[in-house]
Amino acid sequence: MSSDRKPLLWVGILAAFVAGFAAALVYSGQLSQQASEPLAPQLPTKVGQGALKCLSVEKPIADQFGNNHDPVYLPGNGEGAFEHYLVIGHEEGIQHLYGSNSLGPNGSDWTLITDDLFVSEYHELDDGLLIDGVYYIFKDGKIFTYSGDIAKSSRQWQITGTTPNYLRDIGVYRDGDTIHIYGEYGDFEFGYDGLSLGYIKTDTSFADFELVSTKIIDPNTKLGGQWGIGDPTIFVSETKVYVAADLEGKDIPYRVSLWESSSFEKPFSFAGILAQADPPSAKSYKNHRVQDAEFVPAGEGTILMFANWRDEDGDPGKALPKFSEDWTRVVGGYTCRL
């Protein structure tokens, strides 16, 4: 190689080195930026069989108000005109009461009894039970009770007990003399839910409570993000305990998750997503999110589920009063089978 070409060679080598070093800096910056960005939440590994499958009806039950949510089921106590009741949230201090003698998921199965049922000042209720002819409704650590025809119960409910305040938005299940309670534990940073579901149990006196676990259901078993979980409802088959619960992530709308266990007291396994919103482009009452599920056993292997549907654009609910902007919230039904 001639001596007059050596400077050009060194210039080329130096240029290539500078270019490579600059590219490395850019790539390193990209990696650093990616590392600083939170990863999208990953669903827990599906372990449970997820044998429970639900099919939604097309039209909601509460279809004339535009803001309904948090259904609570109560069986009839023989003193009213109906065998089944749904208490459905509306606004602060106002719930709606529906009755049915033909327990089903469709709006045609239910009759609006009153649109002015006052149980408490809250706009939503957690769960309910019928024990020895007495109605129990649970909300925000308080136990409300009423005896008689529930259609005549407005402003007649009494606070007769409390539940521990470290569990919120509870689901309650009676198993003989034992009351099983699951509820939100911890605080989800990006919403109103807990980071896990805790479990306590008591008896029908609601006098003493035993804390069994603060993580009987834990959706945050994977790194890279967090899930909020809450508003549980419970169903028991011959072999398993099922819990449906709200599940949300940052910028990820609510859906209903399913969890299963062989016992009330053993940790639950994730069994999949039980109900979720339709695509945003769908002209449906639930093209944004689904939440606030309530299980209702209907016999012969059938379980009904009622849930809050929220749409994004008020279509097809344009005739309904708007909940917020152009959104509507309604309560819809599902037929579920094992």
XYZ file of C-alpha atoms in Angstrom:
338
model
C 0.000 0.000 0.000
C 1.418 3.384 -0.956
C 2.128 5.861 1.821
C -0.272 8.443 0.330
C -3.243 6.079 0.881
C -2.497 5.371 4.593
C -4.015 8.632 5.887
C -7.229 7.884 4.003
C -7.348 4.413 5.571
C -6.967 5.815 9.063
C -9.619 8.418 8.390
C -12.012 5.645 7.299
C -11.258 3.534 10.350
C -11.738 6.520 12.633
C -15.070 7.411 10.962
C -16.325 3.852 11.304
C -15.334 3.806 14.965
C -17.127 7.089 15.679
C -20.253 5.896 13.858
C -20.277 2.621 15.744
C -19.760 4.349 19.069
C -22.622 6.763 18.353
C -24.915 3.895 17.389
C -24.019 2.102 20.609
C -24.892 5.201 22.608
C -28.265 5.488 20.874
C -29.048 1.799 21.443
C -27.992 2.089 25.074
C -30.279 5.086 25.469
C -33.147 3.142 23.929
C -32.572 0.266 26.329
C -32.393 2.670 29.258
C -35.644 4.313 28.178
C -37.322 0.935 27.752
C -36.087 -0.183 31.153
C -37.521 2.940 32.786
C -40.950 2.444 31.210
C -43.283 0.199 33.241
C -44.179 -3.068 31.616
C -47.816 -3.829 30.902
C -49.393 -6.013 33.590
C -49.379 -9.707 32.795
C -52.219 -11.936 33.870
C -51.302 -14.612 36.411
C -50.519 -18.028 35.034
C -53.762 -19.870 34.418
C -53.757 -22.879 36.723
C -57.414 -23.484 37.432
C -59.556 -25.357 34.924
C -61.935 -22.450 34.389
C -64.814 -24.865 33.913
C -67.426 -22.157 34.520
C -68.518 -20.516 31.254
C -70.898 -17.572 30.966
C -72.995 -16.268 28.065
C -74.451 -12.772 28.265
C -77.886 -11.664 27.179
C -78.116 -8.770 24.733
C -80.396 -6.403 26.633
C -79.907 -5.243 30.215
C -82.270 -5.584 33.170
C -82.164 -1.973 34.312
C -82.613 -0.241 30.975
C -84.376 3.043 31.694
C -82.087 4.983 34.017
C -78.637 5.128 32.388
C -76.726 4.714 35.665
C -77.129 1.318 37.344
C -74.443 -0.814 38.932
C -73.459 -3.161 41.775
C -76.348 -5.656 41.823
C -77.031 -7.498 45.100
C -79.198 -10.644 45.058
C -81.545 -11.530 47.931
C -83.939 -14.507 48.021
C -87.518 -13.960 49.088
C -88.380 -14.534 52.744
C -92.041 -15.413 52.152
C -93.350 -11.990 53.154
C -93.231 -10.277 49.756
C -94.777 -10.832 46.348
C -91.637 -12.301 44.746
C -89.312 -15.236 45.309
C -86.177 -13.393 44.139
C -84.932 -9.822 44.460
C -82.157 -7.675 43.000
C -81.092 -4.484 44.752
C -79.342 -2.404 42.090
C -77.278 0.706 42.785
C -78.165 4.051 41.211
C -77.082 7.244 42.965
C -76.185 8.204 46.522
C -78.946 7.081 48.849
C -81.031 5.613 46.025
C -81.168 1.943 45.045
C -83.628 0.244 42.711
C -85.465 -2.925 43.740
C -86.464 -5.581 41.206
C -88.429 -8.767 41.830
C -88.825 -12.048 39.944
C -90.667 -15.350 40.276
C -88.975 -16.868 37.227
C -85.330 -16.423 38.086
C -83.578 -15.617 34.802
C -80.957 -13.344 33.218
C -83.244 -11.320 30.937
C -84.853 -7.985 31.589
C -88.233 -9.582 30.909
C -87.662 -11.872 33.907
C -87.597 -8.933 36.339
C -90.144 -6.358 37.502
C -89.177 -2.942 38.837
C -90.784 -2.663 42.292
C -89.429 0.738 43.275
C -86.867 3.223 41.985
C -86.511 4.810 45.431
C -85.221 2.165 47.824
C -83.156 3.717 50.611
C -80.932 1.264 52.463
C -78.120 3.680 53.297
C -76.589 6.914 52.084
C -74.203 5.006 49.804
C -74.716 4.822 46.057
C -73.662 1.162 46.004
C -73.882 -1.864 48.286
C -71.420 -4.736 48.720
C -73.419 -7.938 49.224
C -76.410 -9.424 50.999
C -77.719 -12.501 52.839
C -80.982 -13.884 54.165
C -80.502 -15.524 57.566
C -83.494 -16.955 59.441
C -85.911 -14.649 57.648
C -83.818 -11.526 58.285
C -82.165 -9.596 55.432
C -78.537 -8.561 55.852
C -76.833 -6.029 53.576
C -73.140 -5.213 53.892
C -71.500 -1.920 53.002
C -68.317 -0.116 54.039
C -67.858 -2.100 57.248
C -71.496 -1.750 58.313
C -74.165 -4.459 58.542
C -77.704 -3.316 57.768
C -80.641 -5.570 58.682
C -84.368 -5.655 58.005
C -87.203 -8.084 58.767
C -90.372 -8.126 56.666
C -91.441 -7.439 53.095
C -88.399 -5.968 51.401
C -90.643 -3.923 49.109
C -91.627 -1.936 52.224
C -88.096 -1.646 53.614
C -87.065 1.787 52.340
C -85.591 3.861 55.213
C -86.330 1.008 57.619
C -82.901 -0.647 57.637
C -80.961 -0.645 60.892
C -77.205 -0.854 61.490
C -76.820 -3.886 63.736
C -73.136 -4.751 63.381
C -69.812 -4.112 61.699
C -67.131 -5.996 59.788
C -63.356 -5.351 60.005
C -62.375 -2.241 58.067
C -59.182 -3.739 56.629
C -61.302 -5.588 54.050
C -63.367 -3.463 51.645
C -66.088 -4.120 49.069
C -66.719 -7.567 50.492
C -68.379 -10.697 49.148
C -70.206 -12.827 51.724
C -71.208 -16.507 51.685
C -73.072 -18.527 54.311
C -72.021 -22.143 54.834
C -74.152 -23.484 57.681
C -73.208 -21.515 60.798
C -70.030 -20.167 59.203
C -69.904 -16.894 57.256
C -67.068 -16.631 54.744
C -66.017 -13.115 53.745
C -63.612 -12.096 50.998
C -62.679 -8.471 50.386
C -60.211 -6.010 48.930
C -56.921 -5.742 50.802
C -54.275 -3.089 50.180
C -54.535 -0.175 47.766
C -54.240 -0.354 43.994
C -52.357 2.725 42.815
C -54.389 3.371 39.680
C -57.957 2.675 40.810
C -60.325 1.880 43.652
C -59.465 -1.802 44.116
C -57.142 -3.723 46.384
C -53.871 -5.419 45.489
C -55.249 -8.748 46.701
C -58.333 -10.295 48.246
C -58.193 -11.140 51.937
C -60.302 -13.734 53.733
C -61.975 -13.650 57.139
C -64.624 -15.851 58.676
C -67.170 -15.521 61.439
C -70.481 -17.048 62.522
C -74.029 -15.791 62.111
C -73.692 -13.543 65.175
C -71.037 -11.455 63.371
C -69.447 -10.898 66.779
C -65.905 -12.222 66.276
C -63.849 -12.399 63.087
C -60.865 -14.575 62.287
C -58.366 -13.285 59.736
C -57.249 -16.291 57.710
C -55.266 -14.640 54.896
C -54.572 -11.231 53.373
C -53.734 -12.874 50.032
C -56.223 -15.691 49.559
C -56.387 -14.384 45.967
C -53.348 -12.590 44.567
C -53.327 -11.356 40.953
C -49.877 -9.784 41.292
C -47.706 -12.873 41.064
C -45.777 -11.670 37.990
C -43.371 -8.748 37.721
C -43.834 -5.919 35.282
C -46.993 -4.285 36.543
C -49.846 -4.437 38.964
C -53.462 -5.450 38.900
C -56.245 -4.134 41.048
C -58.798 -6.665 42.239
C -62.083 -6.265 44.085
C -65.830 -6.707 44.490
C -65.808 -10.515 44.884
C -68.800 -12.819 44.577
C -68.809 -16.483 45.615
C -70.305 -19.685 44.245
C -69.748 -23.203 45.603
C -70.069 -26.398 43.583
C -69.818 -29.955 44.904
C -66.033 -29.921 44.562
C -64.822 -26.321 44.298
C -65.213 -22.790 45.547
C -65.391 -20.181 42.790
C -64.820 -16.451 43.186
C -65.483 -13.897 40.468
C -63.838 -10.521 41.021
C -63.191 -7.247 39.228
C -59.756 -7.010 37.639
C -58.219 -3.822 36.262
C -54.802 -2.533 35.275
C -53.446 0.925 34.573
C -55.346 2.074 31.460
C -56.895 -1.427 31.256
C -60.666 -1.314 31.848
C -62.440 -3.619 34.251
C -63.206 -7.201 33.378
C -64.467 -10.063 35.573
C -61.828 -12.628 36.533
C -62.493 -16.169 37.758
C -60.623 -17.921 40.580
C -61.068 -21.403 42.022
C -59.979 -23.426 45.031
C -60.742 -26.765 46.636
C -61.515 -24.994 49.915
C -62.567 -21.623 51.306
C -59.285 -21.452 53.219
C -56.797 -22.539 50.548
C -55.230 -20.036 48.108
C -57.179 -19.642 44.871
C -55.810 -20.287 41.382
C -56.475 -18.032 38.424
C -58.981 -19.733 36.105
C -59.304 -17.127 33.353
C -61.444 -14.156 32.387
C -65.129 -14.880 32.932
C -66.626 -11.755 31.335
C -65.192 -8.747 29.550
C -66.223 -5.842 27.354
C -67.044 -6.081 23.678
C -64.698 -4.271 21.258
C -65.009 -0.452 21.398
C -66.442 -0.449 17.877
C -69.321 -2.729 18.883
C -72.749 -1.141 19.229
C -73.420 -2.709 22.595
C -74.166 -1.701 26.172
C -70.775 -3.076 27.256
C -68.179 -1.864 24.797
C -65.972 -0.360 27.517
C -65.962 -2.456 30.679
C -67.731 -5.150 32.750
C -67.587 -5.271 36.557
C -69.483 -5.713 39.866
C -70.462 -9.346 39.243
C -73.017 -11.162 41.410
C -73.442 -14.957 41.312
C -76.953 -16.394 41.773
C -77.348 -20.220 41.793
C -80.336 -21.204 39.635
C -80.314 -25.018 39.997
C -79.583 -27.911 37.616
C -75.976 -26.859 37.057
C -76.927 -23.317 36.054
C -75.556 -20.199 37.723
C -76.799 -16.763 36.815
C -74.468 -13.804 36.975
C -75.417 -10.146 36.952
C -72.904 -7.397 36.285
C -72.456 -3.725 35.572
C -71.983 -2.949 31.878
C -70.569 0.380 30.774
C -70.424 1.630 27.229
C -68.150 4.223 25.679
C -70.467 6.098 23.336
C -74.082 5.845 24.534
C -74.997 3.583 21.632
C -77.412 1.725 21.742
C -78.390 3.490 24.960
C -78.947 6.913 23.375
C -82.462 7.159 24.816
C -81.161 6.578 28.363
C -80.206 9.403 30.718
C -76.456 9.787 30.457
C -74.249 8.661 33.337
C -71.314 10.855 32.278
C -70.732 12.596 28.967
C -72.133 10.056 26.495
C -71.624 7.000 28.680
C -74.325 4.783 30.135
C -74.135 2.167 32.890
C -76.639 -0.655 33.048
C -76.927 -4.067 34.710
C -76.978 -7.088 32.452
C -77.378 -10.815 32.973
C -75.422 -13.957 32.112
C -76.212 -17.660 32.081
C -73.256 -19.683 33.371
C -72.738 -23.440 33.379
C -70.136 -25.793 34.786
